[in-house]
Amino acid sequence: MILPKVFLPLSLALTGALSATVPETDFDVIVVGGGPAGLSALSGLSRVRRTAALFDSHQYRNDPTREMHDVIGNDGTPPALFRAAARSRISNYSTATFIDNAIASITPLEIADSANNYTTLFRATDSTGTAYTARKVILATGLIDVLPSTPGLVEGFGKGIFWCPWCDGYEHRDQPFGILGSLDHIVSSLLEVTTLNTDIIAFVNGTYTDETVGVLETQYPDWRAQIAAYNVRIENRTIASFTRLQDGGEVQNEAHDQQLDIFRVDFTEGEPVIRNAFLTNFGTAQRSSLPYDLDLVMTDDGKIDTSSYSGMRTSLAGVFAIGDCNSDGSTNVPHAMFSGKRAAVFGHVELAREDMAAKIAKRSISARALQKEAERAIGDGLERIWEAVKP
């Protein structure tokens, strides 16, 4: 007996209706950013065979740094070599994709609703105008260091002038040292380097004012005694320029693992000062506009708020933020990798729950609902099927 041709459309209609809660996408997850955080997220997703694409603009906060430090198993590795090795290994996973373009925009297409089984859905458009869809987005877009325009400062940044003593301080220990920043930050900076350096000058660049003294006294009432205890001299003259006299990448004490940079600090008046290295205390800003374009909740210091949510989630359902750009209080490579792995785990489980909800909904739909859907899809086709098969 041959059934009417309407039977095939009926089965297809039912299948489509029952599986419509999980949209078809190019990838399960889109990761924006190719630094340690983004690479860690892609690795974690690949390990459980989630399809994920990492978009890499090739802009990295630690790119100027000679070497990474305090990264277990990679101490002394140049950042570019670390990234290349990570990409090479992650590329072995068939579900991992690398796309060497920046993401220009992200548009939410469907937002999670607790009243149904819908997943989140996003369209991301890259710098070439190509659009991709995914159910989750992980932002690993990083920060930029907002440096003064003082000549020579940017050129020396990451190579004897640095913001993280754990990353670069050990190689410049026991050398004439400088702290760069506003007066109200000198004690917090000093506390980070007292075990590394003893010959310290705080270059506060004209910020020794009644206002900054008031701010500092609120935080550290005994600040004068504290800096005196470590023989720190405050230099308040306005800095005119930094001039490199020796490159620590070329001149080193290899027996003691020291990089021997030398800088001359010139001022708008008076004699220059010679220092070997500096710890900076300047501000940061989001590298990407995407957090603002997505209207994510931000903290007062300009970080993407993830502290109010679990699993590196942000205020927008389906969007995670990892690495330096988020608010969980740490900015270094180990933190970046941890946060990337955490977002990968939470993102994977979130996707799995949505998949599971869709499967359960497919199995539990009532017979009456099936009948109504069939009637809607094919009209009186059921009657014709019955006429064909009845005795």
GROMACS .gro file of C-alpha atoms in nm, residues 3 20 182 186 291 336:
model
    6
    3LEU     CA    1   0.062   0.632   0.144
   20ALA     CA    2   1.279   2.471   1.688
  182SER     CA    3   5.040   6.009   4.101
  186ILE     CA    4   5.294   5.561   4.572
  291PRO     CA    5   3.125   4.578   2.592
  336ALA     CA    6   4.354   3.495   3.211
   0.00000   0.00000   0.00000
